[in-house]
PDB file of C-alpha atoms and ligand atoms in Angstrom:
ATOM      1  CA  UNK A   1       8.923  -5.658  12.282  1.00 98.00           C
ATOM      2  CA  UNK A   2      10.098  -1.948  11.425  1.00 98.00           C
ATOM      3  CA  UNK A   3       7.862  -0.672   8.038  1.00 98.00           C
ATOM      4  CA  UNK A   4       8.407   2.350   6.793  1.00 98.00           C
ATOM      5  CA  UNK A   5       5.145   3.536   4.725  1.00 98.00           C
ATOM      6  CA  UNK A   6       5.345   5.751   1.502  1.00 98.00           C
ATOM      7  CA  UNK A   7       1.979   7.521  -0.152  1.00 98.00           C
ATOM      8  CA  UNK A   8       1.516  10.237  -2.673  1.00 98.00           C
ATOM      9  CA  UNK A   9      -1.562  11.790  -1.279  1.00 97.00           C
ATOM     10  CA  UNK A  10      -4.501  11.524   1.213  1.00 98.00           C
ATOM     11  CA  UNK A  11      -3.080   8.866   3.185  1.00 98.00           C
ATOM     12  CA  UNK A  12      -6.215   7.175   4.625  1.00 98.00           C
ATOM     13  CA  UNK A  13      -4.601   3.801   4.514  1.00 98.00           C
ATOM     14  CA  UNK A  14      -1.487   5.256   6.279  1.00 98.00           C
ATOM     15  CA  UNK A  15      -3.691   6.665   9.280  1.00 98.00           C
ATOM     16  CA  UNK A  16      -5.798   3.274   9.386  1.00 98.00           C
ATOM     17  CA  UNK A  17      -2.017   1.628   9.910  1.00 98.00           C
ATOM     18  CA  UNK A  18      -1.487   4.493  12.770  1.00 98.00           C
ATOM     19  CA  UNK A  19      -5.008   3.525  13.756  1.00 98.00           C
ATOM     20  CA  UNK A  20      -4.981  -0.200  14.154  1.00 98.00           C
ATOM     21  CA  UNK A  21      -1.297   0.327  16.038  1.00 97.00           C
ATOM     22  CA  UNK A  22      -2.625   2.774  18.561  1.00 97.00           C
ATOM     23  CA  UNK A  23      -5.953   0.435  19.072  1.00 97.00           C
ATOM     24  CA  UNK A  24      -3.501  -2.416  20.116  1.00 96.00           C
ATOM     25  CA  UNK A  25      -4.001  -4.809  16.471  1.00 96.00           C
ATOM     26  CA  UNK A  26      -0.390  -4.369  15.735  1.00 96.00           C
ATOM     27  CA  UNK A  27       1.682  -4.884  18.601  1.00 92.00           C
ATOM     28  CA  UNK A  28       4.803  -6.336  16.557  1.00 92.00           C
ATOM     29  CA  UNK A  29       4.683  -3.389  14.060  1.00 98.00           C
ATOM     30  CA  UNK A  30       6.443  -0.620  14.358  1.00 98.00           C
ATOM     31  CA  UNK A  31       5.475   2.264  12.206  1.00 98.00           C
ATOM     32  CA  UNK A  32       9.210   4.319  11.699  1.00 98.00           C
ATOM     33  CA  UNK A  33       8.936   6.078   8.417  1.00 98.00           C
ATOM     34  CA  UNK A  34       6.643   7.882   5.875  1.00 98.00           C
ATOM     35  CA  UNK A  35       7.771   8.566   2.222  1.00 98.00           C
ATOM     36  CA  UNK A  36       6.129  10.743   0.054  1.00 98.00           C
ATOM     37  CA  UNK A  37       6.457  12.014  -3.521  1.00 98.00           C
ATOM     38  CA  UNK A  38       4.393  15.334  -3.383  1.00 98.00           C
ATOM     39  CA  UNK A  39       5.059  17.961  -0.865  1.00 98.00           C
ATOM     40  CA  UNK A  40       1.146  18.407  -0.828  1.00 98.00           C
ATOM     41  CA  UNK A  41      -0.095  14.957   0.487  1.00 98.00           C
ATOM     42  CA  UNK A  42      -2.305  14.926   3.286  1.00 98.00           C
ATOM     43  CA  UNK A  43      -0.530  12.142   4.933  1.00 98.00           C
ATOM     44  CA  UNK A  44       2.332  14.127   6.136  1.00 98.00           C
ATOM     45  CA  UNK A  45       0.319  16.085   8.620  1.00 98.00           C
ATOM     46  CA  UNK A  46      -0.874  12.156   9.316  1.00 98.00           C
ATOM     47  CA  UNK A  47       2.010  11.329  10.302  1.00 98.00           C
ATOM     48  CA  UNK A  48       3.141  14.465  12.313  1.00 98.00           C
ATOM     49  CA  UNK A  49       0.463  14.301  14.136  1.00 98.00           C
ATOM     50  CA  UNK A  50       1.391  10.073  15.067  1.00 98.00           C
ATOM     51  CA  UNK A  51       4.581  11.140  15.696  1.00 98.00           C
ATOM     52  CA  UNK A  52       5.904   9.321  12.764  1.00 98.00           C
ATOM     53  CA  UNK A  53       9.701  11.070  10.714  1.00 98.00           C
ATOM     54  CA  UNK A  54       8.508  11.698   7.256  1.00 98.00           C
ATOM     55  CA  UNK A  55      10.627  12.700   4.262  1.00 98.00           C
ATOM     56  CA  UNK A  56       9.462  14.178   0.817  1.00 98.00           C
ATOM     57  CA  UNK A  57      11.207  13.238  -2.487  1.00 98.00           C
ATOM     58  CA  UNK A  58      10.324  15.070  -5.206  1.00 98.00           C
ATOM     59  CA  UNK A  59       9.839  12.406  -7.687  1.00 97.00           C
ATOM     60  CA  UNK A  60       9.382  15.165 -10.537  1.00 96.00           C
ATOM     61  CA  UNK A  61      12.684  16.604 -10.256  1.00 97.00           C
ATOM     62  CA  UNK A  62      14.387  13.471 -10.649  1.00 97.00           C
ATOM     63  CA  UNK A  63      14.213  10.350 -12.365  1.00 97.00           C
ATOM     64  CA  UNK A  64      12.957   7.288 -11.220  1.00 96.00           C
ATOM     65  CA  UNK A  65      16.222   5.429 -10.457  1.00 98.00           C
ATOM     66  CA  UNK A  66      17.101   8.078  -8.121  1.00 98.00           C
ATOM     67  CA  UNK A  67      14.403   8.526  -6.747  1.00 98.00           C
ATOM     68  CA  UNK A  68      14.467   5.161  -5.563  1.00 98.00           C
ATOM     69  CA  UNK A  69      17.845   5.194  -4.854  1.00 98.00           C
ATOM     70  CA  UNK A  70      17.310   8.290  -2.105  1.00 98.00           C
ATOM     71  CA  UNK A  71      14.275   6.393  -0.969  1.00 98.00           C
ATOM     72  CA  UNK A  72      16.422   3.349  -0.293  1.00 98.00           C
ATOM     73  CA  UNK A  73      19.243   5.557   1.543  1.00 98.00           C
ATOM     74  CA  UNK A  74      15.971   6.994   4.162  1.00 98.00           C
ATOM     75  CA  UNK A  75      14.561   3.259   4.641  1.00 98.00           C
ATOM     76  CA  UNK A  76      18.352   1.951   5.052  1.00 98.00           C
ATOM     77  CA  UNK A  77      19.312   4.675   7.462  1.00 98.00           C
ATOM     78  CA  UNK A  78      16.037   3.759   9.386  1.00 97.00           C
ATOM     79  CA  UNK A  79      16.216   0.484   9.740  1.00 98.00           C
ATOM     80  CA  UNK A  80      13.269  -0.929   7.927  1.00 98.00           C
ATOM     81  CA  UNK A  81      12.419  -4.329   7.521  1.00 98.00           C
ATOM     82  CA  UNK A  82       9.546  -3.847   5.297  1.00 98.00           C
ATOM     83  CA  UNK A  83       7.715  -1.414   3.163  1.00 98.00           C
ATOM     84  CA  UNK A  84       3.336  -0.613   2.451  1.00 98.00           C
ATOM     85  CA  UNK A  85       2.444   1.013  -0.254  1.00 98.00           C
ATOM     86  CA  UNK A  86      -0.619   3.225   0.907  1.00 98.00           C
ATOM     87  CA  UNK A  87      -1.661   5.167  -2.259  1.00 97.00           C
ATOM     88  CA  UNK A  88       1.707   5.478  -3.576  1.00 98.00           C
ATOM     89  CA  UNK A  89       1.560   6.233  -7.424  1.00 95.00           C
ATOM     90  CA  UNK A  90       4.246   5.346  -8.514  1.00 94.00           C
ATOM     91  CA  UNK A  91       6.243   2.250  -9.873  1.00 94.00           C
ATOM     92  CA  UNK A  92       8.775   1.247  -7.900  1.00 97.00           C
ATOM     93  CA  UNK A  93      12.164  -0.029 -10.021  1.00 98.00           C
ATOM     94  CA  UNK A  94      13.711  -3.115  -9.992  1.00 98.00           C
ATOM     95  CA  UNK A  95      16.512  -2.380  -7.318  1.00 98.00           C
ATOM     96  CA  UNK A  96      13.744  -1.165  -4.845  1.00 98.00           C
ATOM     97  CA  UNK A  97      11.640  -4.084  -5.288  1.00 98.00           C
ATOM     98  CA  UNK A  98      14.566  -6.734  -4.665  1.00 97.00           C
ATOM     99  CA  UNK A  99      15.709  -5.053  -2.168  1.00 98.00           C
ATOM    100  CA  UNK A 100      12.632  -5.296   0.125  1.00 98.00           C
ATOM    101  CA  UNK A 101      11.760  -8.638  -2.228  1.00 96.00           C
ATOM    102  CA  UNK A 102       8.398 -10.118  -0.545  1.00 97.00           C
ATOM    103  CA  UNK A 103       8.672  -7.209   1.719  1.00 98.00           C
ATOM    104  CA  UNK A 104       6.596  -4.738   0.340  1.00 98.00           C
ATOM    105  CA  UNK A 105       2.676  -4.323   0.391  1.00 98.00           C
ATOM    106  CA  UNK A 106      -0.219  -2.466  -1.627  1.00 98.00           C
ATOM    107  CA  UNK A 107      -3.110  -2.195  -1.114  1.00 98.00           C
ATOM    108  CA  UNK A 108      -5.593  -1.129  -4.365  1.00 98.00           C
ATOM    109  CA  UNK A 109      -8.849  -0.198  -5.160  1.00 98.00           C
ATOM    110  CA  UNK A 110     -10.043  -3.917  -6.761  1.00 98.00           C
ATOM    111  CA  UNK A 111     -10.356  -7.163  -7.512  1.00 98.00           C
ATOM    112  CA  UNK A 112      -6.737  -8.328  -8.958  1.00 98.00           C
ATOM    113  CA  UNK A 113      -5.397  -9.017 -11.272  1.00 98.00           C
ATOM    114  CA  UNK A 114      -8.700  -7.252 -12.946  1.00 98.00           C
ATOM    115  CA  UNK A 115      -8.273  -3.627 -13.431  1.00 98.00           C
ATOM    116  CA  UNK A 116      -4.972  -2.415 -12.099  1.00 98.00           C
ATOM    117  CA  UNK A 117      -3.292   0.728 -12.675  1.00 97.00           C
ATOM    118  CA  UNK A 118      -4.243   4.220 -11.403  1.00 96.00           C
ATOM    119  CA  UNK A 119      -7.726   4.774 -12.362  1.00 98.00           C
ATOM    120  CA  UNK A 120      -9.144   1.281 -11.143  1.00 98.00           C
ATOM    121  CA  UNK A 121     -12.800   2.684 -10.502  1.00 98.00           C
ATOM    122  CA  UNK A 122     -13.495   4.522 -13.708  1.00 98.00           C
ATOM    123  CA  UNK A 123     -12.081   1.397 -15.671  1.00 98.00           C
ATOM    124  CA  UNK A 124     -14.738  -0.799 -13.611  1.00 98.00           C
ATOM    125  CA  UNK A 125     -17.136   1.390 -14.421  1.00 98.00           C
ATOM    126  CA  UNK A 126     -16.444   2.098 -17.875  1.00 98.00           C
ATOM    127  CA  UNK A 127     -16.424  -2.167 -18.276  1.00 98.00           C
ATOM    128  CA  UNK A 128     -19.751  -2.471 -16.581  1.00 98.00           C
ATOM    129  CA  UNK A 129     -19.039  -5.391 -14.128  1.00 98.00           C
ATOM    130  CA  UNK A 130     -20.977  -5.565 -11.070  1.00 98.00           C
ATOM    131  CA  UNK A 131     -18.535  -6.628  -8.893  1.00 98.00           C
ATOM    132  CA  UNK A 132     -15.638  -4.839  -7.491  1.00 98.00           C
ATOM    133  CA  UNK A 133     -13.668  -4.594  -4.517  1.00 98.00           C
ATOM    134  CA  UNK A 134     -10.025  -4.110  -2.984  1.00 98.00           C
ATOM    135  CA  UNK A 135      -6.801  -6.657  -2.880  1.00 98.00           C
ATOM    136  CA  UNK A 136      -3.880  -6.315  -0.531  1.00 98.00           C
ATOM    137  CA  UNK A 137      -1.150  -8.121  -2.752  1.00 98.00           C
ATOM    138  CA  UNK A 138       2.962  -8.210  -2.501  1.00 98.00           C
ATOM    139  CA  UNK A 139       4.896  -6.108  -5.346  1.00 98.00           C
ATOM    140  CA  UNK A 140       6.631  -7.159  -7.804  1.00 97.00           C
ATOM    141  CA  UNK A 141       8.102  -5.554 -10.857  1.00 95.00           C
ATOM    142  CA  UNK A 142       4.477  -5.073 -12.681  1.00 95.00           C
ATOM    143  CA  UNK A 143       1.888  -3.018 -12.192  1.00 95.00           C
ATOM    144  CA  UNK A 144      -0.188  -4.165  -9.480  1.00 96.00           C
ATOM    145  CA  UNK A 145       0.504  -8.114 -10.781  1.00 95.00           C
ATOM    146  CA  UNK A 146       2.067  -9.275  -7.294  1.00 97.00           C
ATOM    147  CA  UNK A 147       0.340 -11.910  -5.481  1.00 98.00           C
ATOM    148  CA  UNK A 148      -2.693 -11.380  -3.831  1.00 98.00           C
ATOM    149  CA  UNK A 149      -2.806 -11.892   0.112  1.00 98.00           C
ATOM    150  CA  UNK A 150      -6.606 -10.590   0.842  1.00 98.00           C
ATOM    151  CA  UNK A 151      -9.538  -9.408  -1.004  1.00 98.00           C
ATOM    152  CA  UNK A 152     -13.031  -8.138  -0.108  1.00 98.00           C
ATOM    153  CA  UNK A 153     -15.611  -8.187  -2.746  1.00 98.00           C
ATOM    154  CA  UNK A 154     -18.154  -5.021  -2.686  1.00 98.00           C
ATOM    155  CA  UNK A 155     -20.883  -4.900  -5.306  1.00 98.00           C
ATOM    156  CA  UNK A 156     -20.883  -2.266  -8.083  1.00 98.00           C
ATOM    157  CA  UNK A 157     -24.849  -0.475  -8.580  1.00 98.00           C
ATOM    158  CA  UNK A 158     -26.053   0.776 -11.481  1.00 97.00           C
ATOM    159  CA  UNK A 159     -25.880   4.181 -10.602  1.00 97.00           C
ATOM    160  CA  UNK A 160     -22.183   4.215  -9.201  1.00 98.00           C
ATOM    161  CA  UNK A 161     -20.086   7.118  -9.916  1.00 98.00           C
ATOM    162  CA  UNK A 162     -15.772   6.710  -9.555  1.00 98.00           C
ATOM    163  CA  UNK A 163     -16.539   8.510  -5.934  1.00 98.00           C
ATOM    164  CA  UNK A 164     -19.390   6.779  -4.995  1.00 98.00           C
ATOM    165  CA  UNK A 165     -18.200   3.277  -5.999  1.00 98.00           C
ATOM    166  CA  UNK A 166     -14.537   4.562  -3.877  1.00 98.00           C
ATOM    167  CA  UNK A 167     -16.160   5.037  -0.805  1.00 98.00           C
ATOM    168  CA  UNK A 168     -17.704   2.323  -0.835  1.00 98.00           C
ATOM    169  CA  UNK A 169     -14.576   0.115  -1.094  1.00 98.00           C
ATOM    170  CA  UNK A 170     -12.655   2.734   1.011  1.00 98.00           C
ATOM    171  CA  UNK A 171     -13.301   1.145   4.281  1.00 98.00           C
ATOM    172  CA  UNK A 172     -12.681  -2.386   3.300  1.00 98.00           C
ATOM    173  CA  UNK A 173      -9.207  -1.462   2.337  1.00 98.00           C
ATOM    174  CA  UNK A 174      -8.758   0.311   5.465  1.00 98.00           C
ATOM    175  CA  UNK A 175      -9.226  -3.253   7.514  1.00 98.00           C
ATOM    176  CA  UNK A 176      -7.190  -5.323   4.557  1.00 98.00           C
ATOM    177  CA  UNK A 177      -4.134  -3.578   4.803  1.00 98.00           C
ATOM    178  CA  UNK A 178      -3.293  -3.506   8.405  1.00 98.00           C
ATOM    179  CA  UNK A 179      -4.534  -7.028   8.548  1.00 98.00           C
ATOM    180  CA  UNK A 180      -2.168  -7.767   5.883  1.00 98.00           C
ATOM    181  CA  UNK A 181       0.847  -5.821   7.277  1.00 98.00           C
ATOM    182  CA  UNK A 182      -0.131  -7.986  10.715  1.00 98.00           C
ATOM    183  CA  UNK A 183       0.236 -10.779   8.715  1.00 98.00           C
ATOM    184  CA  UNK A 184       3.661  -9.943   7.050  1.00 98.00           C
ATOM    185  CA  UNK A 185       4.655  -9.064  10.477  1.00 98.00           C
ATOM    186  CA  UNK A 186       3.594 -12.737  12.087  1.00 97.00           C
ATOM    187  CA  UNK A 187       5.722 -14.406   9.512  1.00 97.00           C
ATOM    188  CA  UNK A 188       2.070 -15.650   8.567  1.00 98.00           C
ATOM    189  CA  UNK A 189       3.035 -15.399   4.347  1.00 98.00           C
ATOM    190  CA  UNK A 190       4.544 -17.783   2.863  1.00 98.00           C
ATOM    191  CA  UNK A 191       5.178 -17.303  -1.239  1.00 97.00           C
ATOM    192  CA  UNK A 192       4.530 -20.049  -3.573  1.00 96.00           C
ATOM    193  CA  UNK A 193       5.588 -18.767  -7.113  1.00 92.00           C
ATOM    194  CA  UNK A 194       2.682 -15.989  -7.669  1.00 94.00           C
ATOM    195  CA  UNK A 195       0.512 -17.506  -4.942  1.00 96.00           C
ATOM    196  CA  UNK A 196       0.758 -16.691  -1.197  1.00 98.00           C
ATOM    197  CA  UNK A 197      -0.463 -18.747   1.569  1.00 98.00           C
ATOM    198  CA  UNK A 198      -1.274 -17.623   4.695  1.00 98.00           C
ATOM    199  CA  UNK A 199       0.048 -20.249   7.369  1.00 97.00           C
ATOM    200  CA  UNK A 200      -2.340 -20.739  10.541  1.00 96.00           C
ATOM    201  CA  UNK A 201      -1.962 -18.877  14.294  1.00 90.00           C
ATOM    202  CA  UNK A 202       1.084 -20.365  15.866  1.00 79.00           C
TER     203      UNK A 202
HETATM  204  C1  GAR B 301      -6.682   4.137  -2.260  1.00 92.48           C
HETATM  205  O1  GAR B 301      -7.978   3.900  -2.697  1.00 92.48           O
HETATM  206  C2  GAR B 301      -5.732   3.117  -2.830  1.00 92.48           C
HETATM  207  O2  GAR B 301      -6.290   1.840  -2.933  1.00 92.48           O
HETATM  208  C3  GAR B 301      -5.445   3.699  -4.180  1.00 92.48           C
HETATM  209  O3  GAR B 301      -5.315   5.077  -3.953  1.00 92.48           O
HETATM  210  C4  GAR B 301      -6.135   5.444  -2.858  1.00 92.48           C
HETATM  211  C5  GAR B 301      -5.287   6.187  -1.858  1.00 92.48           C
HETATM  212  O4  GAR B 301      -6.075   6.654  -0.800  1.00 92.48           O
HETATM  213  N1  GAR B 301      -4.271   3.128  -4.773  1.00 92.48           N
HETATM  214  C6  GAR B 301      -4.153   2.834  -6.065  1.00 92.48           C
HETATM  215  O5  GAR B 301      -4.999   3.110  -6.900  1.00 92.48           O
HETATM  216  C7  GAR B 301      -2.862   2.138  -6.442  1.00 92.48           C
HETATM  217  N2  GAR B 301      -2.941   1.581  -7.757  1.00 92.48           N
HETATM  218  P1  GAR B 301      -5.410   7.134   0.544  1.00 92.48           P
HETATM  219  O6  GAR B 301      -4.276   8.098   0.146  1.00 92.48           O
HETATM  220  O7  GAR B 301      -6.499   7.835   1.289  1.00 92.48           O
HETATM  221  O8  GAR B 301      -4.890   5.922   1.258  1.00 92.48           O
END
C-alpha cells in the first residue's frame, strides 16, 4: 500500500515509519510522499535523507480548502492509497477526509477520546489524572474523535512536566503507529460504526 505521510514539525513518528520500513516490519508499505505545512519542520531533512519526495504547502497563505485541495492534487499525482498523520496540526476538511475515508491515520499524544486537541499533555496535567498514554485512531471529520485502533497506557507522576510526561509517551507512539499503518496495510481493520476491529493473521 502507497502512504504518503504529512507532519508540521519534528517528524519523529515519520522517521520511526522510515525506521520500521528499512528494519524489514513493513514490507507491503511503501513510503512515497511527505507533506508538510511549515517550511521549518524537521521532517523534511527526514525524509531527504530516506530518500522520500516531499512538498511544502504553506497552509498560512491560504485557506484551508485549498490547502487541501493542493494536498489532494500531490497525493493524487503520486499515487497514494493511504495517508498518516505524524504530528500534523492541522484539521483536515471534509473533501480530504472522504477522499482517503478509513484511509488516513494519527497518531496522538493520549488516551482517546480523553484529551484531544493540540496541547494533550498540559491538559492531562492541568486535570490531574494519573494515567495517560498515546492512541493510533482513523480520522474523521472531528478533532481527534476517529476510532481508536491501538493504545498504550503510560502512567502520569506527580512531578511530570508537559516534556517530561512527552517523552515518556514518545516512544510508545513511535511502535503504535507503524504497527498501525502495518495493520491498515494487511487489510487487518475492519470499521464497525466508530469501533474498529482488528481481524486475525491470515
Ligand atoms: C507527537 O507527540 C504527536 O502525537 C503529536 O505531536 C507530536 C509530533 O511529534 N500530535 C498531536 O498532538 C496531534 N493532536 P513528531 O513531529 O516528532 O512526530
Amino acid at each position: 500500500m502507497r502512504f504518503a505521510v504529512m507532519a508540521s514539525g519534528r517528524g519523529s513518528n515519520f522517521q520511526a515509519l522510515i525506521d520500521a520500513r528499512t528494519g524489514g516490519e513493513l514490507l507491503d508499505v511503501e513510503l512515497v510522499q511527505l507533506i508538510v505545512n511549515k517550511r521549518e519542520a524537521q521532517a523534511i531533512a527526514r525524509a531527504e535523507e530516506a530518500g522520500i519526495p516531499w512538498k511544502f504547502i504553506d497552509s498560512e497563505a491560504m485557506s484551508r480548502a485549498e490547502f487541501d485541495q493542493r494536498a489532494l492534487t500531490v497525493l493524487h499525482e503520486c499515487g497514494t492509497e493511504a495517508v498518516v498523520l505524524a504530528g500534523f496540526m492541522r484539521l483536515l476538511t471534509p473533501v480530504f477526509i472522504s477522499t482517503f475515508r478509513h484511509h488516513i491515520l494519527n497518531i496522538h499524544p493520549a488516551l482517546l477520546p480523553n484529551f484531544p486537541g493540540a496541547h494533550a499533555h498540559r491538559d492531562v496535567l492541568a486535570a490531574g489524572v494519573n494515567e495517560s498514554g498515546c492512541s493510533a485512531h482513523l480520522v474523521d471529520e472531528g478533532i481527534d474523535t476517529g476510532p481508536i485502533i491501538l493504545q498504550q497506557s503510560v502512567d502520569v507522576l506527580p512531578d511530570d512536566t508537559e516534556e517530561s510526561l512527552a517523552a515518556r509517551i514518545l516512544p510508545h507512539e513511535h511502535r503504535l503507529l507503524p504497527e498501525a499503518v502495518r495493520l491498515l496495510a494487511a487489510g487487518r481493520l475492519k470499521v464497525d460504526g466508530s469501533i474498529v476491529r482488528i481481524l486475525p493473521k491470515k
